[in-house]
Short mmCIF file of C-alpha atoms in Angstrom, two decimals:
data_model
loop_
_atom_site.label_atom_id
_atom_site.label_comp_id
_atom_site.label_asym_id
_atom_site.label_seq_id
_atom_site.Cartn_x
_atom_site.Cartn_y
_atom_site.Cartn_z
CA UNK J 1 8.41 1.69 5.93
CA UNK J 2 10.67 -1.13 7.02
CA UNK J 3 12.11 -4.02 5.04
CA UNK J 4 10.94 -7.35 6.40
CA UNK J 5 8.71 -10.35 5.96
CA UNK J 6 5.79 -8.52 4.36
CA UNK J 7 4.50 -11.68 2.72
CA UNK J 8 4.57 -13.63 5.98
CA UNK J 9 2.86 -10.81 7.87
CA UNK J 10 0.11 -10.72 5.26
CA UNK J 11 -0.33 -14.50 5.41
CA UNK J 12 -0.43 -14.59 9.22
CA UNK J 13 -3.02 -11.79 9.20
CA UNK J 14 -5.04 -13.74 6.63
CA UNK J 15 -4.84 -16.93 8.66
CA UNK J 16 -6.29 -15.04 11.60
CA UNK J 17 -9.12 -13.57 9.51
CA UNK J 18 -10.22 -16.68 7.61
CA UNK J 19 -8.39 -15.90 4.39
CA UNK J 20 -9.31 -12.21 4.21
CA UNK J 21 -6.80 -9.83 2.73
CA UNK J 22 -5.48 -8.32 -0.45
CA UNK J 23 -1.98 -8.96 -1.75
CA UNK J 24 -0.07 -5.87 -2.90
CA UNK J 25 2.87 -6.33 -5.26
CA UNK J 26 5.09 -3.45 -6.36
CA UNK J 27 7.33 -3.62 -9.42
CA UNK J 28 10.58 -1.65 -9.68
CA UNK J 29 8.99 0.51 -12.41
CA UNK J 30 6.61 1.88 -9.76
CA UNK J 31 3.73 -0.31 -10.90
CA UNK J 32 1.51 -1.30 -8.02
CA UNK J 33 -0.88 -4.22 -8.24
CA UNK J 34 -3.47 -5.37 -5.76
CA UNK J 35 -5.02 -8.77 -6.08
CA UNK J 36 -8.38 -9.76 -4.69
CA UNK J 37 -7.20 -13.32 -5.22
CA UNK J 38 -4.11 -13.24 -2.99
CA UNK J 39 -4.89 -14.83 0.35
CA UNK J 40 -8.17 -16.23 -0.98
CA UNK J 41 -6.06 -18.19 -3.46
CA UNK J 42 -3.44 -19.33 -0.95
CA UNK J 43 -6.05 -20.78 1.37
CA UNK J 44 -8.33 -22.21 -1.31
CA UNK J 45 -9.59 -25.80 -0.96
CA UNK J 46 -8.58 -28.29 -3.68
CA UNK J 47 -11.85 -27.99 -5.62
CA UNK J 48 -11.18 -24.28 -6.18
CA UNK J 49 -7.64 -24.68 -7.50
CA UNK J 50 -7.14 -23.76 -11.17
CA UNK J 51 -7.87 -26.73 -13.40
CA UNK J 52 -4.33 -26.66 -14.87
CA UNK J 53 -2.99 -27.30 -11.35
CA UNK J 54 -5.36 -30.17 -10.66
CA UNK J 55 -4.54 -31.73 -14.02
CA UNK J 56 -0.81 -31.32 -13.39
CA UNK J 57 -1.05 -33.02 -10.02
CA UNK J 58 -2.05 -36.27 -11.73
CA UNK J 59 1.59 -36.42 -12.80
CA UNK J 60 2.91 -36.11 -9.25
CA UNK J 61 4.19 -39.16 -7.43
CA UNK J 62 6.35 -40.27 -4.53
CA UNK J 63 8.05 -37.82 -2.22
CA UNK J 64 7.10 -34.19 -2.86
CA UNK J 65 8.98 -30.90 -2.44
CA UNK J 66 6.61 -27.91 -2.35
CA UNK J 67 8.65 -24.83 -3.30
CA UNK J 68 7.37 -21.42 -2.20
CA UNK J 69 4.73 -23.21 -0.20
CA UNK J 70 2.66 -20.20 0.86
CA UNK J 71 -0.08 -21.40 3.18
CA UNK J 72 0.96 -24.99 2.48
CA UNK J 73 -2.06 -26.06 0.45
CA UNK J 74 -0.03 -28.33 -1.88
CA UNK J 75 1.98 -29.92 0.93
CA UNK J 76 -1.20 -30.52 2.94
CA UNK J 77 -2.90 -32.06 -0.10
CA UNK J 78 -0.11 -34.61 -0.51
CA UNK J 79 0.19 -35.25 3.20
CA UNK J 80 -3.49 -36.13 3.29
CA UNK J 81 -3.00 -38.52 0.40
CA UNK J 82 -0.25 -40.30 2.33
CA UNK J 83 2.75 -38.84 0.51
CA UNK J 84 5.81 -37.58 2.30
CA UNK J 85 5.96 -33.82 1.59
CA UNK J 86 8.37 -31.06 2.54
CA UNK J 87 7.30 -27.41 2.27
CA UNK J 88 9.92 -24.70 1.86
CA UNK J 89 9.40 -20.96 1.76
CA UNK J 90 11.71 -17.98 2.15
CA UNK J 91 9.20 -16.34 4.48
CA UNK J 92 9.33 -17.22 8.18
CA UNK J 93 5.75 -15.97 8.63
CA UNK J 94 4.29 -18.14 5.94
CA UNK J 95 6.29 -21.15 7.12
CA UNK J 96 4.65 -20.58 10.49
CA UNK J 97 1.27 -20.51 8.69
CA UNK J 98 2.14 -23.88 7.10
CA UNK J 99 2.93 -25.36 10.50
CA UNK J 100 -0.21 -23.99 12.14
CA UNK J 101 -2.26 -25.49 9.33
CA UNK J 102 -0.69 -28.90 9.95
CA UNK J 103 2.18 -29.20 7.49
CA UNK J 104 4.47 -31.67 9.27
CA UNK J 105 7.74 -30.61 7.60
CA UNK J 106 7.83 -26.90 6.77
CA UNK J 107 11.16 -25.10 6.57
CA UNK J 108 12.37 -21.56 6.00
CA UNK J 109 14.63 -22.02 2.99
CA UNK J 110 15.37 -20.30 -0.31
CA UNK J 111 15.26 -22.43 -3.43
CA UNK J 112 18.89 -21.42 -4.09
CA UNK J 113 19.85 -23.21 -0.87
CA UNK J 114 18.06 -26.56 -1.21
CA UNK J 115 20.35 -29.51 -0.52
CA UNK J 116 20.35 -33.16 0.52
CA UNK J 117 19.43 -32.26 4.09
CA UNK J 118 15.85 -32.24 2.75
CA UNK J 119 16.12 -35.83 1.48
CA UNK J 120 15.50 -37.02 -2.07
CA UNK J 121 12.33 -36.19 -4.03
CA UNK J 122 10.32 -37.66 -6.88
CA UNK J 123 8.29 -34.51 -7.51
CA UNK J 124 9.09 -30.82 -7.19
CA UNK J 125 6.06 -28.51 -7.26
CA UNK J 126 6.33 -24.78 -7.93
CA UNK J 127 2.74 -23.55 -8.15
CA UNK J 128 1.46 -19.98 -8.00
CA UNK J 129 3.88 -18.83 -10.74
CA UNK J 130 6.76 -20.11 -8.60
CA UNK J 131 8.70 -21.41 -11.58
CA UNK J 132 9.50 -17.68 -11.53
CA UNK J 133 11.80 -18.37 -8.59
CA UNK J 134 14.31 -19.54 -11.21
CA UNK J 135 14.86 -15.77 -11.17
CA UNK J 136 17.29 -15.18 -14.04
CA UNK J 137 19.49 -16.66 -16.77
CA UNK J 138 22.30 -16.89 -14.21
CA UNK J 139 20.43 -18.31 -11.27
CA UNK J 140 18.21 -20.77 -13.12
CA UNK J 141 20.97 -23.27 -14.10
CA UNK J 142 22.37 -23.23 -10.55
CA UNK J 143 18.97 -23.96 -9.07
CA UNK J 144 18.27 -26.69 -11.62
CA UNK J 145 21.62 -28.30 -10.78
CA UNK J 146 20.70 -28.35 -7.10
CA UNK J 147 17.34 -29.89 -7.94
CA UNK J 148 19.17 -32.47 -10.03
CA UNK J 149 21.21 -33.58 -7.02
CA UNK J 150 18.22 -34.07 -4.76
CA UNK J 151 15.78 -35.83 -7.05
CA UNK J 152 15.38 -39.38 -8.30
CA UNK J 153 15.99 -40.31 -11.93
CA UNK J 154 12.29 -40.31 -12.75
CA UNK J 155 11.73 -36.95 -11.08
CA UNK J 156 9.31 -34.37 -12.41
CA UNK J 157 9.22 -30.65 -11.81
CA UNK J 158 5.70 -29.24 -12.12
CA UNK J 159 6.40 -25.55 -12.47
CA UNK J 160 3.72 -22.91 -12.93
CA UNK J 161 4.59 -19.80 -14.85
CA UNK J 162 3.03 -17.00 -16.91
CA UNK J 163 3.81 -16.03 -20.46
CA UNK J 164 4.74 -12.35 -20.08
CA UNK J 165 4.12 -11.59 -23.76
CA UNK J 166 0.44 -12.47 -23.88
CA UNK J 167 -0.44 -8.84 -23.21
CA UNK J 168 -1.01 -5.69 -25.22
CA UNK J 169 -0.80 -3.46 -22.16
CA UNK J 170 1.66 -0.64 -23.02
CA UNK J 171 2.87 -0.51 -19.42
CA UNK J 172 4.00 -4.13 -19.55
CA UNK J 173 5.40 -3.89 -23.08
CA UNK J 174 7.49 -0.88 -22.02
CA UNK J 175 8.70 -2.84 -19.01
CA UNK J 176 9.87 -5.74 -21.18
CA UNK J 177 11.81 -3.29 -23.35
CA UNK J 178 13.36 -1.63 -20.33
CA UNK J 179 14.42 -5.04 -19.02
CA UNK J 180 16.04 -6.06 -22.30
CA UNK J 181 17.93 -2.79 -22.51
CA UNK J 182 19.41 -3.63 -19.11
CA UNK J 183 20.45 -7.12 -20.22
CA UNK J 184 17.61 -8.80 -18.38
CA UNK J 185 15.03 -11.16 -19.82
CA UNK J 186 11.82 -9.43 -20.91
CA UNK J 187 9.69 -11.04 -18.23
CA UNK J 188 12.29 -10.85 -15.50
CA UNK J 189 10.16 -8.93 -13.03
CA UNK J 190 11.81 -7.19 -10.15
CA UNK J 191 9.16 -7.02 -7.47
CA UNK J 192 8.48 -6.82 -3.78
CA UNK J 193 5.49 -7.49 -1.57
CA UNK J 194 4.07 -4.69 0.55
CA UNK J 195 1.92 -5.18 3.60
CA UNK J 196 0.99 -2.34 5.93
CA UNK J 197 4.29 -0.62 6.83
CA UNK J 198 6.51 -3.51 5.72
CA UNK J 199 8.07 -4.10 2.32
CA UNK J 200 9.78 -7.36 1.45
CA UNK J 201 13.25 -7.18 -0.09
CA UNK J 202 13.16 -6.79 -3.90
CA UNK J 203 13.50 -10.06 -5.76
CA UNK J 204 13.59 -11.32 -9.34
CA UNK J 205 10.58 -13.31 -10.49
CA UNK J 206 10.92 -14.76 -13.97
CA UNK J 207 7.96 -14.94 -16.33
CA UNK J 208 8.82 -17.05 -19.37
CA UNK J 209 7.35 -17.83 -22.76
CA UNK J 210 7.60 -21.46 -23.86
CA UNK J 211 10.58 -20.86 -26.19
CA UNK J 212 12.40 -18.94 -23.44
CA UNK J 213 11.82 -21.79 -20.99
CA UNK J 214 13.10 -24.34 -23.48
CA UNK J 215 16.21 -22.26 -24.09
CA UNK J 216 16.77 -21.78 -20.38
CA UNK J 217 16.69 -25.55 -19.81
CA UNK J 218 19.27 -26.28 -22.50
CA UNK J 219 22.41 -27.88 -21.09
CA UNK J 220 20.92 -28.27 -17.60
CA UNK J 221 20.00 -31.95 -17.99
CA UNK J 222 16.32 -31.03 -17.74
CA UNK J 223 13.82 -30.69 -20.57
CA UNK J 224 10.28 -29.49 -21.06
CA UNK J 225 8.08 -32.51 -21.80
CA UNK J 226 4.60 -30.99 -21.66
CA UNK J 227 2.69 -27.76 -21.12
CA UNK J 228 -0.56 -27.93 -19.20
CA UNK J 229 -2.64 -24.94 -20.17
CA UNK J 230 -6.08 -23.46 -19.77
CA UNK J 231 -7.62 -20.29 -21.15
CA UNK J 232 -5.20 -17.99 -19.26
CA UNK J 233 -1.57 -16.90 -19.87
CA UNK J 234 -0.62 -19.17 -16.93
CA UNK J 235 0.63 -22.67 -17.61
CA UNK J 236 2.16 -25.59 -15.75
CA UNK J 237 5.41 -26.77 -17.32
CA UNK J 238 6.21 -30.45 -16.86
CA UNK J 239 9.99 -30.72 -16.70
CA UNK J 240 11.82 -34.06 -16.63
CA UNK J 241 15.36 -35.34 -17.03
CA UNK J 242 16.77 -35.43 -20.53
CA UNK J 243 18.19 -38.93 -20.01
CA UNK J 244 15.85 -40.65 -17.60
CA UNK J 245 16.75 -42.87 -14.71
CA UNK J 246 20.51 -43.34 -14.79
CA UNK J 247 21.42 -46.15 -12.38
CA UNK J 248 23.17 -43.78 -10.00
CA UNK J 249 20.02 -41.80 -9.33
CA UNK J 250 17.26 -44.40 -9.15
CA UNK J 251 18.39 -45.58 -5.71
CA UNK W 1 6.36 5.94 -11.35
CA UNK W 2 4.95 9.26 -12.42
CA UNK W 3 2.96 11.84 -10.47
CA UNK W 4 -0.48 12.37 -11.96
CA UNK W 5 -4.19 11.78 -11.69
CA UNK W 6 -3.97 8.29 -10.18
CA UNK W 7 -7.45 8.55 -8.68
CA UNK W 8 -9.01 9.60 -11.97
CA UNK W 9 -7.20 6.85 -13.87
CA UNK W 10 -8.51 4.30 -11.39
CA UNK W 11 -12.05 5.66 -11.66
CA UNK W 12 -12.01 5.71 -15.47
CA UNK W 13 -10.73 2.11 -15.49
CA UNK W 14 -13.49 1.16 -13.06
CA UNK W 15 -16.13 2.86 -15.17
CA UNK W 16 -15.00 0.78 -18.12
CA UNK W 17 -15.08 -2.46 -16.13
CA UNK W 18 -18.43 -2.07 -14.36
CA UNK W 19 -17.05 -0.89 -11.03
CA UNK W 20 -14.22 -3.40 -10.81
CA UNK W 21 -10.99 -2.31 -9.15
CA UNK W 22 -9.18 -1.92 -5.88
CA UNK W 23 -8.21 1.45 -4.43
CA UNK W 24 -4.64 1.67 -3.12
CA UNK W 25 -3.80 4.43 -0.65
CA UNK W 26 -0.28 5.05 0.64
CA UNK W 27 0.47 7.02 3.79
CA UNK W 28 3.70 8.97 4.25
CA UNK W 29 4.75 6.49 6.95
CA UNK W 30 5.00 3.84 4.24
CA UNK W 31 1.68 2.25 5.18
CA UNK W 32 -0.08 0.83 2.19
CA UNK W 33 -3.79 0.06 2.23
CA UNK W 34 -5.90 -1.65 -0.41
CA UNK W 35 -9.63 -1.46 -0.24
CA UNK W 36 -12.00 -3.95 -1.81
CA UNK W 37 -14.64 -1.28 -1.33
CA UNK W 38 -13.04 1.47 -3.39
CA UNK W 39 -14.68 1.61 -6.81
CA UNK W 40 -17.47 -0.69 -5.67
CA UNK W 41 -18.35 2.01 -3.15
CA UNK W 42 -18.03 4.93 -5.57
CA UNK W 43 -20.43 3.36 -8.03
CA UNK W 44 -22.88 1.93 -5.49
CA UNK W 45 -26.61 2.45 -6.01
CA UNK W 46 -28.47 4.42 -3.31
CA UNK W 47 -29.80 1.34 -1.51
CA UNK W 48 -26.21 0.20 -0.81
CA UNK W 49 -24.99 3.49 0.65
CA UNK W 50 -24.10 3.42 4.37
CA UNK W 51 -27.18 4.07 6.48
CA UNK W 52 -25.55 7.13 8.10
CA UNK W 53 -25.35 8.72 4.64
CA UNK W 54 -28.96 7.95 3.76
CA UNK W 55 -30.10 9.30 7.12
CA UNK W 56 -28.01 12.44 6.68
CA UNK W 57 -29.49 13.10 3.25
CA UNK W 58 -32.90 13.65 4.83
CA UNK W 59 -31.40 16.92 6.08
CA UNK W 60 -30.37 18.06 2.60
CA UNK W 61 -32.40 20.66 0.77
CA UNK W 62 -32.25 23.16 -2.03
CA UNK W 63 -29.22 23.61 -4.21
CA UNK W 64 -26.45 21.09 -3.53
CA UNK W 65 -22.66 21.24 -3.79
CA UNK W 66 -21.09 17.76 -3.91
CA UNK W 67 -17.47 18.13 -2.79
CA UNK W 68 -14.99 15.45 -3.86
CA UNK W 69 -17.69 13.99 -6.01
CA UNK W 70 -15.93 10.80 -7.10
CA UNK W 71 -18.17 8.99 -9.58
CA UNK W 72 -20.89 11.56 -8.91
CA UNK W 73 -23.32 9.31 -7.06
CA UNK W 74 -24.49 12.07 -4.70
CA UNK W 75 -24.86 14.68 -7.45
CA UNK W 76 -26.76 12.19 -9.62
CA UNK W 77 -29.05 11.31 -6.71
CA UNK W 78 -30.06 14.95 -6.23
CA UNK W 79 -30.30 15.60 -9.93
CA UNK W 80 -32.79 12.74 -10.23
CA UNK W 81 -34.79 14.20 -7.36
CA UNK W 82 -35.01 17.53 -9.21
CA UNK W 83 -32.44 19.46 -7.20
CA UNK W 84 -29.84 21.63 -8.81
CA UNK W 85 -26.48 20.02 -8.01
CA UNK W 86 -22.88 20.92 -8.78
CA UNK W 87 -20.14 18.29 -8.47
CA UNK W 88 -16.54 19.34 -7.90
CA UNK W 89 -13.47 17.15 -7.71
CA UNK W 90 -9.75 17.84 -7.92
CA UNK W 91 -9.34 14.92 -10.32
CA UNK W 92 -9.91 15.55 -14.05
CA UNK W 93 -10.43 11.82 -14.64
CA UNK W 94 -13.13 11.44 -12.05
CA UNK W 95 -14.84 14.64 -13.22
CA UNK W 96 -14.94 13.02 -16.65
CA UNK W 97 -16.52 9.94 -15.01
CA UNK W 98 -19.17 12.22 -13.46
CA UNK W 99 -19.96 13.69 -16.87
CA UNK W 100 -20.13 10.33 -18.61
CA UNK W 101 -22.52 9.12 -15.93
CA UNK W 102 -24.78 12.08 -16.54
CA UNK W 103 -23.85 14.71 -13.97
CA UNK W 104 -24.90 17.92 -15.70
CA UNK W 105 -22.55 20.29 -13.86
CA UNK W 106 -19.24 18.65 -12.93
CA UNK W 107 -16.13 20.77 -12.54
CA UNK W 108 -12.47 20.19 -11.82
CA UNK W 109 -11.96 22.33 -8.75
CA UNK W 110 -10.23 22.10 -5.37
CA UNK W 111 -12.32 22.88 -2.31
CA UNK W 112 -9.78 25.62 -1.46
CA UNK W 113 -10.79 27.39 -4.66
CA UNK W 114 -14.61 27.34 -4.48
CA UNK W 115 -16.14 30.74 -5.13
CA UNK W 116 -19.32 32.47 -6.27
CA UNK W 117 -18.81 31.33 -9.85
CA UNK W 118 -20.49 28.12 -8.66
CA UNK W 119 -23.58 29.98 -7.46
CA UNK W 120 -25.09 29.87 -3.98
CA UNK W 121 -25.88 26.61 -2.16
CA UNK W 122 -28.24 25.41 0.57
CA UNK W 123 -26.41 22.14 1.16
CA UNK W 124 -22.75 21.16 0.96
CA UNK W 125 -22.09 17.42 0.94
CA UNK W 126 -18.70 15.93 1.71
CA UNK W 127 -19.26 12.17 1.80
CA UNK W 128 -16.68 9.38 1.70
CA UNK W 129 -14.65 10.93 4.56
CA UNK W 130 -14.37 14.11 2.53
CA UNK W 131 -14.76 16.37 5.54
CA UNK W 132 -11.08 15.37 5.65
CA UNK W 133 -10.54 17.81 2.79
CA UNK W 134 -10.53 20.51 5.49
CA UNK W 135 -6.92 19.26 5.56
CA UNK W 136 -5.41 21.07 8.55
CA UNK W 137 -5.83 23.63 11.35
CA UNK W 138 -4.64 26.29 8.92
CA UNK W 139 -6.63 25.37 5.86
CA UNK W 140 -9.93 24.47 7.55
CA UNK W 141 -10.90 28.05 8.58
CA UNK W 142 -10.07 29.37 5.12
CA UNK W 143 -12.22 26.72 3.45
CA UNK W 144 -15.08 27.30 5.91
CA UNK W 145 -14.93 31.03 5.18
CA UNK W 146 -15.23 30.34 1.47
CA UNK W 147 -18.18 28.02 2.11
CA UNK W 148 -19.72 30.78 4.24
CA UNK W 149 -19.64 33.18 1.29
CA UNK W 150 -21.33 30.83 -1.10
CA UNK W 151 -24.12 29.40 1.03
CA UNK W 152 -27.50 30.66 2.19
CA UNK W 153 -28.19 31.52 5.82
CA UNK W 154 -29.93 28.23 6.45
CA UNK W 155 -27.16 26.22 4.83
CA UNK W 156 -26.03 22.85 6.08
CA UNK W 157 -22.74 21.08 5.59
CA UNK W 158 -23.11 17.30 5.75
CA UNK W 159 -19.53 16.18 6.23
CA UNK W 160 -18.46 12.60 6.62
CA UNK W 161 -15.37 11.89 8.68
CA UNK W 162 -13.70 9.16 10.72
CA UNK W 163 -12.63 9.29 14.33
CA UNK W 164 -8.93 8.45 14.10
CA UNK W 165 -8.70 7.45 17.75
CA UNK W 166 -11.18 4.57 17.69
CA UNK W 167 -8.33 2.14 17.08
CA UNK W 168 -5.89 0.13 19.14
CA UNK W 169 -3.69 -0.62 16.16
CA UNK W 170 -0.10 0.24 17.20
CA UNK W 171 0.74 1.36 13.66
CA UNK W 172 -1.97 4.03 13.75
CA UNK W 173 -1.26 5.06 17.35
CA UNK W 174 2.43 5.55 16.45
CA UNK W 175 1.37 7.61 13.46
CA UNK W 176 -0.77 9.93 15.60
CA UNK W 177 2.22 10.46 17.93
CA UNK W 178 4.51 11.16 15.02
CA UNK W 179 2.05 13.71 13.66
CA UNK W 180 1.74 15.51 16.99
CA UNK W 181 5.51 15.68 17.37
CA UNK W 182 5.58 17.46 14.03
CA UNK W 183 2.93 19.98 15.10
CA UNK W 184 0.22 18.29 13.07
CA UNK W 185 -3.12 17.04 14.32
CA UNK W 186 -3.12 13.36 15.33
CA UNK W 187 -5.39 12.30 12.51
CA UNK W 188 -3.92 14.59 9.90
CA UNK W 189 -3.11 11.88 7.38
CA UNK W 190 -0.66 12.62 4.61
CA UNK W 191 -1.61 10.27 1.82
CA UNK W 192 -1.58 9.67 -1.89
CA UNK W 193 -3.45 7.38 -4.24
CA UNK W 194 -1.53 4.91 -6.36
CA UNK W 195 -2.83 3.31 -9.51
CA UNK W 196 -0.63 1.22 -11.81
CA UNK W 197 2.45 3.38 -12.51
CA UNK W 198 0.87 6.66 -11.38
CA UNK W 199 0.92 8.23 -7.92
CA UNK W 200 -1.24 11.22 -7.07
CA UNK W 201 0.45 14.17 -5.35
CA UNK W 202 0.61 13.81 -1.57
CA UNK W 203 -2.24 15.58 0.24
CA UNK W 204 -3.47 16.13 3.78
CA UNK W 205 -6.67 14.35 4.75
CA UNK W 206 -7.94 15.20 8.20
CA UNK W 207 -9.58 12.60 10.42
CA UNK W 208 -11.19 14.26 13.45
CA UNK W 209 -12.71 13.22 16.75
CA UNK W 210 -15.86 15.06 17.76
CA UNK W 211 -14.05 17.38 20.24
CA UNK W 212 -11.41 18.18 17.64
CA UNK W 213 -14.08 19.04 15.09
CA UNK W 214 -15.87 21.29 17.57
CA UNK W 215 -12.62 23.06 18.38
CA UNK W 216 -11.79 23.44 14.70
CA UNK W 217 -15.15 25.13 14.04
CA UNK W 218 -14.73 27.67 16.85
CA UNK W 219 -14.65 31.22 15.53
CA UNK W 220 -15.52 30.19 11.98
CA UNK W 221 -19.23 31.06 12.22
CA UNK W 222 -20.08 27.38 11.82
CA UNK W 223 -21.05 24.93 14.55
CA UNK W 224 -21.63 21.21 14.89
CA UNK W 225 -25.35 20.63 15.47
CA UNK W 226 -25.58 16.86 15.19
CA UNK W 227 -23.58 13.69 14.63
CA UNK W 228 -25.15 10.93 12.58
CA UNK W 229 -23.49 7.68 13.52
CA UNK W 230 -23.73 3.96 13.00
CA UNK W 231 -21.69 1.10 14.39
CA UNK W 232 -18.46 2.23 12.69
CA UNK W 233 -15.86 4.95 13.48
CA UNK W 234 -17.28 6.91 10.54
CA UNK W 235 -19.86 9.61 11.17
CA UNK W 236 -21.66 12.37 9.32
CA UNK W 237 -21.28 15.75 11.01
CA UNK W 238 -24.16 18.17 10.48
CA UNK W 239 -22.66 21.67 10.49
CA UNK W 240 -24.79 24.83 10.44
CA UNK W 241 -24.30 28.54 10.98
CA UNK W 242 -23.91 29.74 14.56
CA UNK W 243 -26.31 32.62 14.00
CA UNK W 244 -28.80 31.44 11.45
CA UNK W 245 -30.23 33.34 8.55
CA UNK W 246 -28.88 36.89 8.73
CA UNK W 247 -30.89 39.01 6.32
CA UNK W 248 -27.93 39.58 4.01
CA UNK W 249 -27.58 35.89 3.31
CA UNK W 250 -31.10 34.65 2.87
CA UNK W 251 -31.00 35.86 -0.69
#
């Protein structure tokens, strides 16, 4: 097994087989999960997106940053509607998939590294549980500060996330305990993607309950203004500035 | 991660969710494979079995031993047709699945351990690539000798297997090389099943080309009499005694 761009290799293979493939995620507790809805989900046409996502997109406007863009479905959607959209993803392979599918501005970039070189945005979209890229209590405020610098005063973050505590599965409950004992948040998953003989590096992926999200946003200048939910533990958090549209940022 | 009956846990979970589930197999090279057709396959009704299997079953007769019985589909098939059938599987969980589905004689037993306590058989069935349970050049003759002792003179082994060399995938070709360098057969896979936080013990699973199978049978008293093939690399080998029906064995 080698460490590499497992996610990108999976996505490139899926692109070449019309969305076939199964995504395998491993957690540091040894849990292995395979999802029938991996690549199928990443390549899904708009009408098949979860309703919470389609409802959330009504709140999107202006210039769009698509964070953890995967196969670029969100960036492509906005491009087609005439918006300027930039797709970023940590995976070179999946960024290549974005480009091949027609995303005009797709870049290999971690969310921790976003800066003004990308331009200024009105909307930041983190779908597919990618609000989890906030990663941890330490990283989240740093990332939110960066997003503050490169968004307009009326900016909205539409961040999808899962409530980790809406489960009675003893394996997950034990994992939350184990995390807390190590000083981590309960839903602070440490995971990696595996594809064939490649494993991605381990990374933190933060699942948050609503109260945890609200607490995490405190003092960052951002606040939770709405939760868009359906009948699943997954929700889209609408996050806006605490004090909207200061003169210095509306430019 | 704990070592345990990962396969049985997967099968029990599938039984409780109407055949849902994805089988995850890990190879000692770090390769990870997820199959959409795991549990779906194990619980499939007769009409959905691969045609090579249905054709092979026309050669079955008498008392049947179902080796690596999984969810017991083969044993149940023969039971319904009025044959006496015994299902064995190394997994306690999957043996429990057999029983819950109505297999009258299902036992937790490794193929290496079969003996006369099971009675005498006319047909030994090893479907789902389970001819691979012959495991290695060393184990195969021992297992075939055991099967010799507990079968009638006109006995047939119907053993499904895959030709490992019908691939151009560099990952598999490198694996065959690696195996040979270690004194193993090219297609002598070392694998384990993973399910949630459980991994099965590692085990050898032998994929054989036709010439390799013929060579492996030499001197065992068994010979390959027919290959039942379709348009895949998977085949059913029909294996019979070299000298048929000695008086002492016709019982």
